[in-house]
Coordinates of C-alpha atoms and ligand atoms in Angstrom, one line a residue:
X1 CA 0.0 0.0 0.0
X2 CA 1.3 3.5 -0.8
X3 CA 0.9 6.3 1.6
X4 CA -1.9 7.7 -0.5
X5 CA -3.8 4.5 -0.6
X6 CA -3.2 3.9 3.1
X7 CA -4.7 7.3 3.9
X8 CA -7.7 6.7 1.5
X9 CA -8.4 3.3 3.0
X10 CA -8.2 4.7 6.5
X11 CA -10.8 7.3 5.6
X12 CA -13.0 4.6 4.0
X13 CA -12.9 2.6 7.3
X14 CA -14.0 5.7 9.3
X15 CA -16.8 6.3 6.8
X16 CA -17.9 2.7 6.8
X17 CA -18.4 2.8 10.6
X18 CA -20.0 6.3 10.6
X19 CA -23.6 6.3 11.8
X20 CA -23.8 10.1 11.1
X21 CA -23.6 11.1 14.8
X22 CA -21.1 8.7 16.2
X23 CA -18.6 6.2 14.8
X24 CA -18.7 2.5 15.8
X25 CA -15.2 1.2 16.7
X26 CA -15.8 -1.7 14.3
X27 CA -18.8 -2.8 12.2
X28 CA -19.8 -6.0 14.0
X29 CA -17.8 -6.5 17.2
X30 CA -18.4 -3.0 18.7
X31 CA -21.7 -1.6 17.3
X32 CA -22.2 1.3 19.8
X33 CA -20.2 4.3 20.9
X34 CA -17.1 3.9 23.0
X35 CA -15.5 6.7 25.0
X36 CA -11.8 6.9 24.1
X37 CA -12.4 5.3 20.7
X38 CA -14.5 8.4 19.8
X39 CA -11.7 10.7 21.0
X40 CA -9.1 9.0 18.8
X41 CA -11.6 8.8 15.9
X42 CA -12.3 12.6 16.2
X43 CA -8.5 13.1 15.8
X44 CA -8.5 11.1 12.6
X45 CA -11.7 12.7 11.3
X46 CA -10.2 16.1 11.9
X47 CA -7.7 15.4 9.1
X48 CA -10.4 15.4 6.4
X49 CA -13.8 16.4 7.9
X50 CA -13.5 18.8 10.9
X51 CA -17.2 19.4 11.3
X52 CA -17.8 15.6 11.6
X53 CA -14.9 15.4 14.1
X54 CA -16.7 18.0 16.2
X55 CA -20.0 16.0 16.0
X56 CA -18.1 12.9 17.3
X57 CA -17.0 14.8 20.4
X58 CA -20.4 16.4 20.9
X59 CA -22.2 13.1 20.7
X60 CA -19.9 11.5 23.3
X61 CA -20.3 14.4 25.7
X62 CA -24.1 14.4 25.2
X63 CA -24.1 11.2 27.2
X64 CA -22.3 12.8 30.2
X65 CA -23.9 12.0 33.5
X66 CA -25.3 14.8 35.7
X67 CA -22.4 14.1 38.2
X68 CA -19.8 14.7 35.5
X69 CA -18.9 11.1 34.5
X70 CA -18.5 10.4 30.8
X71 CA -19.5 6.8 30.3
X72 CA -17.4 4.1 28.6
X73 CA -20.1 2.7 26.3
X74 CA -23.0 4.7 25.0
X75 CA -26.0 3.1 23.3
X76 CA -27.5 5.8 21.1
X77 CA -28.9 3.1 18.8
X78 CA -31.1 0.2 19.8
X79 CA -30.7 -3.5 19.5
X80 CA -27.5 -5.2 18.5
X81 CA -25.9 -8.6 19.2
X82 CA -23.5 -6.9 21.6
X83 CA -23.3 -8.1 25.2
X84 CA -23.9 -6.4 27.6
X85 CA -27.0 -4.8 26.2
X86 CA -28.0 -1.3 27.5
X87 CA -30.5 -2.5 30.0
X88 CA -28.0 -4.9 31.6
X89 CA -26.2 -1.9 33.3
X90 CA -29.4 -0.7 35.1
X91 CA -28.3 2.9 34.7
X92 CA -31.7 4.2 33.7
X93 CA -33.4 6.6 36.1
X94 CA -30.5 7.1 38.4
X95 CA -30.7 10.8 39.5
X96 CA -27.0 11.4 38.7
X97 CA -27.0 9.5 35.3
X98 CA -27.4 11.1 31.9
X99 CA -30.3 11.1 29.4
X100 CA -28.7 8.7 27.0
X101 CA -28.5 5.0 27.8
X102 CA -25.0 4.0 28.9
X103 CA -22.8 1.7 30.9
X104 CA -22.0 2.6 34.5
X105 CA -18.2 2.8 33.9
X106 CA -15.8 5.4 32.5
X107 CA -12.7 5.1 30.3
X108 CA -9.3 6.8 30.0
X109 CA -10.0 10.6 29.7
X110 CA -7.9 11.3 26.6
X111 CA -10.6 13.6 25.2
X112 CA -9.3 17.0 26.4
X113 CA -5.9 16.2 24.8
X114 CA -7.6 15.5 21.5
X115 CA -9.8 18.6 21.7
X116 CA -6.6 20.7 22.4
X117 CA -4.9 19.1 19.4
X118 CA -7.9 19.9 17.2
X119 CA -8.0 23.5 18.6
X120 CA -4.3 24.1 18.1
X121 CA -4.5 23.0 14.5
X122 CA -7.7 24.8 13.5
X123 CA -8.8 27.2 16.3
X124 CA -12.5 27.0 16.8
X125 CA -13.4 29.0 19.8
X126 CA -17.1 28.3 19.5
X127 CA -16.7 24.6 19.7
X128 CA -14.0 24.7 22.3
X129 CA -16.1 27.0 24.5
X130 CA -19.1 24.7 24.2
X131 CA -17.2 21.5 25.2
X132 CA -14.8 23.0 27.8
X133 CA -17.3 23.0 30.8
X134 CA -18.1 19.4 30.2
X135 CA -14.5 18.3 30.0
X136 CA -13.9 20.3 33.2
X137 CA -16.8 18.5 35.0
X138 CA -15.5 15.1 33.9
X139 CA -12.0 15.8 35.2
X140 CA -13.4 17.2 38.5
X141 CA -15.5 14.0 38.9
X142 CA -12.4 11.8 38.3
X143 CA -10.3 13.7 40.8
X144 CA -13.0 13.7 43.5
X145 CA -15.7 11.1 43.1
X146 CA -13.1 8.4 42.3
X147 CA -10.5 9.6 44.9
X148 CA -10.3 7.0 47.6
X149 CA -7.3 8.2 49.6
X150 CA -7.0 11.9 49.2
X151 CA -4.3 11.7 46.5
X152 CA -6.6 12.8 43.8
X153 CA -5.5 9.8 41.7
X154 CA -8.7 8.2 40.4
X155 CA -9.5 4.6 41.2
X156 CA -10.8 2.2 38.7
X157 CA -13.6 -0.2 39.8
X158 CA -13.6 -2.5 36.8
X159 CA -10.8 -3.6 34.4
X160 CA -12.8 -2.3 31.5
X161 CA -12.3 1.3 32.8
X162 CA -8.6 1.0 32.1
X163 CA -9.2 0.4 28.4
X164 CA -6.8 -2.6 28.7
X165 CA -9.7 -4.8 29.5
X166 CA -8.0 -8.2 29.7
X167 CA -4.5 -7.3 30.8
X168 CA -2.5 -9.6 33.1
X169 CA -2.3 -6.4 35.2
X170 CA -5.6 -7.4 36.7
X171 CA -5.0 -11.1 37.2
X172 CA -4.3 -11.0 41.0
X173 CA -7.0 -8.5 41.8
X174 CA -9.5 -10.6 39.8
X175 CA -8.4 -13.8 41.6
X176 CA -9.7 -12.3 44.8
X177 CA -13.1 -11.8 43.2
X178 CA -15.4 -14.8 43.5
X179 CA -18.4 -14.7 41.2
X180 CA -21.6 -15.6 43.2
X181 CA -25.2 -15.5 42.0
X182 CA -24.0 -14.6 38.6
X183 CA -26.8 -13.1 36.5
X184 CA -27.8 -15.1 33.4
X185 CA -25.8 -13.9 30.4
X186 CA -24.5 -15.1 27.1
X187 CA -21.1 -14.1 25.8
X188 CA -21.3 -12.6 22.3
X189 CA -17.7 -11.5 21.9
X190 CA -16.6 -14.7 20.2
X191 CA -19.2 -14.5 17.4
X192 CA -17.0 -12.4 15.2
X193 CA -13.5 -13.0 16.7
X194 CA -11.7 -16.3 17.4
X195 CA -12.0 -17.6 20.9
X196 CA -8.2 -17.8 21.5
X197 CA -8.0 -14.0 20.8
X198 CA -10.6 -13.3 23.5
X199 CA -10.7 -13.5 27.3
X200 CA -10.9 -16.8 29.1
X201 CA -14.2 -17.9 30.6
X202 CA -13.4 -17.4 34.3
X203 CA -12.1 -13.9 33.6
X204 CA -15.2 -13.0 31.7
X205 CA -17.4 -14.3 34.6
X206 CA -15.5 -11.9 36.9
X207 CA -16.1 -9.0 34.5
X208 CA -19.8 -9.7 34.6
X209 CA -19.9 -10.2 38.4
X210 CA -18.3 -6.8 38.9
X211 CA -20.9 -5.2 36.7
X212 CA -23.5 -6.9 38.8
X213 CA -22.0 -5.5 42.0
X214 CA -21.8 -2.0 40.5
X215 CA -25.5 -2.0 39.5
X216 CA -26.5 -3.3 43.0
X217 CA -24.7 -0.2 44.3
X218 CA -26.6 1.9 41.8
X219 CA -23.2 3.1 40.4
X220 CA -23.1 5.5 43.3
X221 CA -19.4 6.7 43.6
X222 CA -19.0 6.6 47.4
X223 CA -20.6 3.2 47.6
X224 CA -18.4 1.9 44.7
X225 CA -15.2 3.2 46.4
X226 CA -16.3 1.6 49.7
X227 CA -17.4 -1.7 48.4
X228 CA -16.1 -2.8 45.0
X229 CA -13.7 -5.7 45.5
X230 CA -11.7 -4.4 42.5
X231 CA -10.1 -1.0 43.2
X232 CA -7.0 0.0 41.4
X233 CA -4.9 3.1 40.6
X234 CA -3.6 2.6 37.1
X235 CA -0.5 4.2 35.6
X236 CA -2.0 4.5 32.1
X237 CA -5.2 6.1 33.3
X238 CA -3.5 8.5 35.7
X239 CA -0.9 9.5 33.1
X240 CA -3.6 10.2 30.5
X241 CA -5.5 12.2 33.0
X242 CA -2.5 14.3 34.0
X243 CA -1.7 15.0 30.3
X244 CA -5.4 15.9 29.8
X245 CA -5.3 18.2 32.8
X246 CA -2.4 20.0 31.2
X247 CA -4.3 20.3 27.9
X248 CA -7.5 21.4 29.7
X249 CA -5.4 24.1 31.4
X250 CA -4.1 25.3 28.0
X251 CA -7.7 25.4 26.7
X252 CA -8.8 27.4 29.8
X253 CA -6.1 30.0 29.0
X254 CA -7.3 30.2 25.4
X255 CA -10.8 30.8 26.6
X256 CA -9.8 33.3 29.3
X257 CA -11.0 31.0 32.1
X258 CA -9.6 30.4 35.6
X259 CA -6.9 27.7 35.8
X260 CA -6.4 27.3 39.6
X261 CA -8.4 24.1 39.8
X262 CA -6.2 22.5 37.1
X263 CA -3.1 23.9 38.6
X264 CA -4.0 22.2 41.9
X265 CA -4.6 18.8 40.2
X266 CA -1.4 19.0 38.2
X267 CA 0.7 19.9 41.3
X268 CA -1.0 17.3 43.4
X269 CA -0.5 14.4 40.9
X270 CA 3.1 15.4 40.4
X271 CA 3.6 15.3 44.2
X272 CA 2.2 11.8 44.7
X273 CA 2.9 10.0 41.4
X274 CA 6.4 8.7 42.1
X275 CA 5.7 7.6 45.6
X276 CA 2.7 5.7 44.4
X277 CA 3.9 4.2 41.2
X278 CA 7.7 4.3 40.7
X279 CA 9.6 1.1 41.4
X280 CA 13.2 2.2 41.6
X281 CA 14.6 -1.3 41.8
X282 CA 13.2 -2.3 38.4
X283 CA 13.3 1.2 36.9
X284 CA 9.6 1.2 35.9
X285 CA 6.1 2.2 37.0
X286 CA 3.8 -0.2 38.7
X287 CA 0.0 0.0 39.1
X288 CA -1.4 0.0 42.6
X289 CA -4.0 -2.3 44.1
X290 CA -5.8 -0.1 46.6
X291 CA -7.7 -3.0 48.2
X292 CA -4.6 -4.7 49.4
X293 CA -2.3 -1.6 49.5
X294 CA 0.3 -3.2 47.2
X295 CA 1.9 -2.5 43.9
X296 CA 0.8 -4.8 41.0
X297 CA 4.0 -6.5 39.8
X298 CA 3.2 -6.9 36.1
X299 CA 5.2 -5.3 33.3
X300 CA 2.7 -4.1 30.7
X301 CA 3.6 -1.4 28.1
X302 CA 1.6 1.2 30.1
X303 CA 4.9 1.6 32.0
X304 CA 5.8 4.1 29.2
X305 CA 2.7 6.2 29.6
X306 CA 4.1 8.7 32.1
X307 CA 6.3 9.9 29.3
X308 CA 3.1 11.0 27.5
X309 CA 2.3 13.1 30.5
X310 CA 5.7 14.5 31.2
X311 CA 5.6 12.9 34.6
X312 CA 9.0 11.1 34.4
X313 CA 12.3 12.8 35.2
X314 CA 15.0 12.6 32.4
X315 CA 16.7 9.9 34.4
X316 CA 13.6 7.9 34.8
X317 CA 12.9 8.2 31.1
X318 CA 16.4 7.1 30.3
X319 CA 16.0 4.0 32.4
X320 CA 12.6 3.1 30.9
X321 CA 14.1 3.3 27.4
X322 CA 17.5 1.5 28.2
X323 CA 16.2 -1.2 30.5
X324 CA 12.8 -1.9 29.0
X325 CA 12.0 -0.3 25.6
X326 CA 15.3 -1.4 24.1
X327 CA 15.4 -4.7 25.9
X328 CA 14.8 -7.6 23.5
X329 CA 13.5 -9.8 26.4
X330 CA 10.7 -7.3 27.0
X331 CA 9.7 -4.9 24.2
X332 CA 12.4 -4.7 21.5
X333 CA 12.3 -7.0 18.5
X334 CA 14.2 -10.3 18.9
X335 CA 13.9 -13.9 17.6
X336 CA 10.4 -14.1 19.0
X337 CA 9.0 -10.8 17.8
X338 CA 9.5 -8.5 14.9
X339 CA 7.3 -5.6 15.7
X340 CA 7.0 -3.0 18.5
X341 CA 5.4 -2.8 21.0
X342 CA 3.9 -5.9 22.6
X343 CA 1.2 -4.8 25.1
X344 CA 2.9 -6.9 27.8
X345 CA 6.6 -7.6 28.2
X346 CA 7.5 -10.9 26.5
X347 CA 9.1 -12.3 29.6
X348 CA 6.0 -11.8 31.7
X349 CA 4.2 -14.9 33.0
X350 CA 0.9 -13.8 31.6
X351 CA 2.3 -12.9 28.1
X352 CA 0.4 -14.5 25.2
X353 CA 1.0 -13.2 21.7
X354 CA -2.5 -13.3 20.3
X355 CA -4.8 -13.1 23.3
X356 CA -6.6 -9.8 23.9
X357 CA -4.4 -7.4 25.9
X358 CA -2.0 -10.2 27.0
X359 CA 0.7 -9.4 24.4
X360 CA -0.7 -8.2 21.0
X361 CA 0.2 -4.8 19.7
X362 CA -2.4 -2.0 19.9
X363 CA -2.1 1.0 17.6
X364 CA -3.4 3.5 20.2
X365 CA -0.9 2.3 22.8
X366 CA 1.8 2.7 20.2
X367 CA 0.7 6.3 19.4
X368 CA 0.6 7.3 23.1
X369 CA 4.1 5.7 23.6
X370 CA 5.6 7.3 20.5
X371 CA 4.2 10.7 21.6
X372 CA 5.8 10.2 25.0
X373 CA 9.2 9.2 23.6
X374 CA 9.2 12.2 21.3
X375 CA 8.4 14.5 24.3
X376 CA 11.6 13.3 25.9
X377 CA 13.8 13.5 22.8
X378 CA 13.9 9.8 22.0
X379 CA 13.2 10.6 18.4
X380 CA 14.7 7.4 16.9
X381 CA 12.6 5.2 19.2
X382 CA 9.5 7.2 18.5
X383 CA 10.0 6.9 14.8
X384 CA 10.6 3.2 15.1
X385 CA 7.2 2.8 16.9
X386 CA 5.4 4.8 14.2
X387 CA 7.2 2.9 11.4
X388 CA 6.2 -0.4 12.9
X389 CA 2.6 0.7 13.4
X390 CA 2.3 1.7 9.8
X391 CA 4.0 -1.4 8.6
X392 CA 1.5 -3.6 10.6
X393 CA -1.4 -1.8 9.0
X394 CA 0.1 -2.0 5.5
X395 CA 0.6 -5.7 6.0
X396 CA -2.5 -6.8 7.8
X397 CA -5.0 -4.0 7.4
X398 CA -6.9 -2.0 10.1
X399 CA -7.2 -4.6 12.8
X400 CA -8.0 -4.2 16.5
X401 CA -4.6 -5.7 17.5
X402 CA -1.6 -7.5 16.0
X403 CA 0.6 -10.5 16.8
X404 CA 4.1 -9.1 17.6
X405 CA 5.8 -12.2 16.2
X406 CA 4.6 -12.0 12.5
X407 CA 2.4 -8.9 12.5
X408 CA -0.7 -10.9 11.6
X409 CA -4.0 -9.2 12.5
X410 CA -6.2 -10.2 15.5
X411 CA -9.6 -9.2 16.9
X412 CA -12.0 -7.0 15.1
X413 CA -11.6 -5.9 11.4
X414 CA -12.1 -2.4 9.9
X415 CA -11.1 -1.1 13.3
X416 CA -11.5 2.7 13.6
X417 CA -8.8 3.9 16.0
X418 CA -6.2 2.1 14.0
X419 CA -7.5 4.0 10.9
X420 CA -7.7 7.3 12.7
X421 CA -4.3 7.1 14.2
X422 CA -2.8 5.9 10.9
X423 CA -4.0 9.3 9.5
X424 CA -2.4 11.1 12.4
X425 CA 0.9 9.2 12.2
X426 CA 1.0 9.7 8.4
X427 CA 0.5 13.4 8.9
X428 CA 3.2 13.7 11.5
X429 CA 5.7 11.5 9.9
X430 CA 8.8 13.0 8.4
X431 CA 8.1 12.8 4.7
X432 CA 11.7 11.7 4.0
X433 CA 11.3 8.5 6.2
X434 CA 10.9 5.6 3.8
X435 CA 8.1 3.1 4.4
X436 CA 9.5 -0.3 4.8
Ligands
GLC1 C1 -12.1 -3.1 23.9 C2 -10.9 -2.4 24.3 C3 -11.3 -1.0 24.8 C4 -12.0 -0.3 23.6 C5 -13.2 -1.2 23.1 C6 -13.9 -0.6 21.9 O1 -13.0 -3.3 24.9 O2 -10.2 -3.1 25.4 O3 -10.1 -0.2 25.1 O4 -12.5 0.9 24.0 O5 -12.8 -2.5 22.8 O6 -12.9 -0.6 20.8

């Protein structure tokens, strides 16, 4: 595929999944609207249809709950073969929920970063002014309603909130969850995707059990913090939020709004981040299991996310790159893998090259990591990640994830954030860099 045809096909994938108001992540596997998918999709759309990109953001925010949460799945359209269906969440008629049917969970808050990128490229004060208060309310909700320990670091109550739904990061915390009185349900995620690329049965039961607990607590934030057995502070989520706080602050300045709320969040996160997440022995960041007050000792590629947020010192960044990014036993290519960046270090116990979030490469993680590497001056490494991402897409099309060994595609097809971020990477890439 040439660059031109790659860009044309990417646009075609976004159009194929376009319902007019929101874009499905993929035609069959994900037929509704997903939170961070829509943000990445808006960034892609902005390259060729800015008004439509704005509609994508508006439709996502129109599902915002009254308390500020922006939900992870939004069901603007009716029936589909997706499980869980809208009514399964039991979010209707809650006084703090929104007017559009949705899940009771949230997802990584990358939206303010995307809105800032859109605004910096094509200033649109009207649109930015319209969405700014909603973004602010979401960030406020994350720093307060999900703050369990006064650090302001939001807690996740379900693995699906991390966006890395089936990562080995969650294995120990899920082991402590015993599904009891499981509601009747039928998995639908293996209709369109092979079973060995999807979560194992016992894990899926725990995902459903946690939804059941959440709905019994009516998704009420204090009750969730107090009672959900899964309660985690996640490096990727907190890094994305910190970067988005920075970007929200920049938007506030553009709009002539006050910034002290964001200043406080930024200072607070900076003050607690290392003590909570940095493991100086291994030279990487570790998620934190709030329920047992212990770090989660699993090396997933989210360890690089603090670079995206500017939260690492130059010395920490150098260790991340030398000891982990460039390490062939973990993330660098070797005899067992040809492409960057496996979602889990190859020498981790839970690593599995094709299973959902247990090893395959995800394009949105690659984009976040490349942006972070660039921010710290690791230009060659950033370019290598972008080059590999485009090579995977050229070879295997716009798939949901890719096998790091041979680059073959896994999961859903015609997958939108792979298309949207290909457009972004193509636009950013040095024109002189040859495609391989
Ligand atoms: C999967 C991913 C999640 C994504 C969703 C829709 O659940 O783990 O991050 O938002 O699919 O693409």
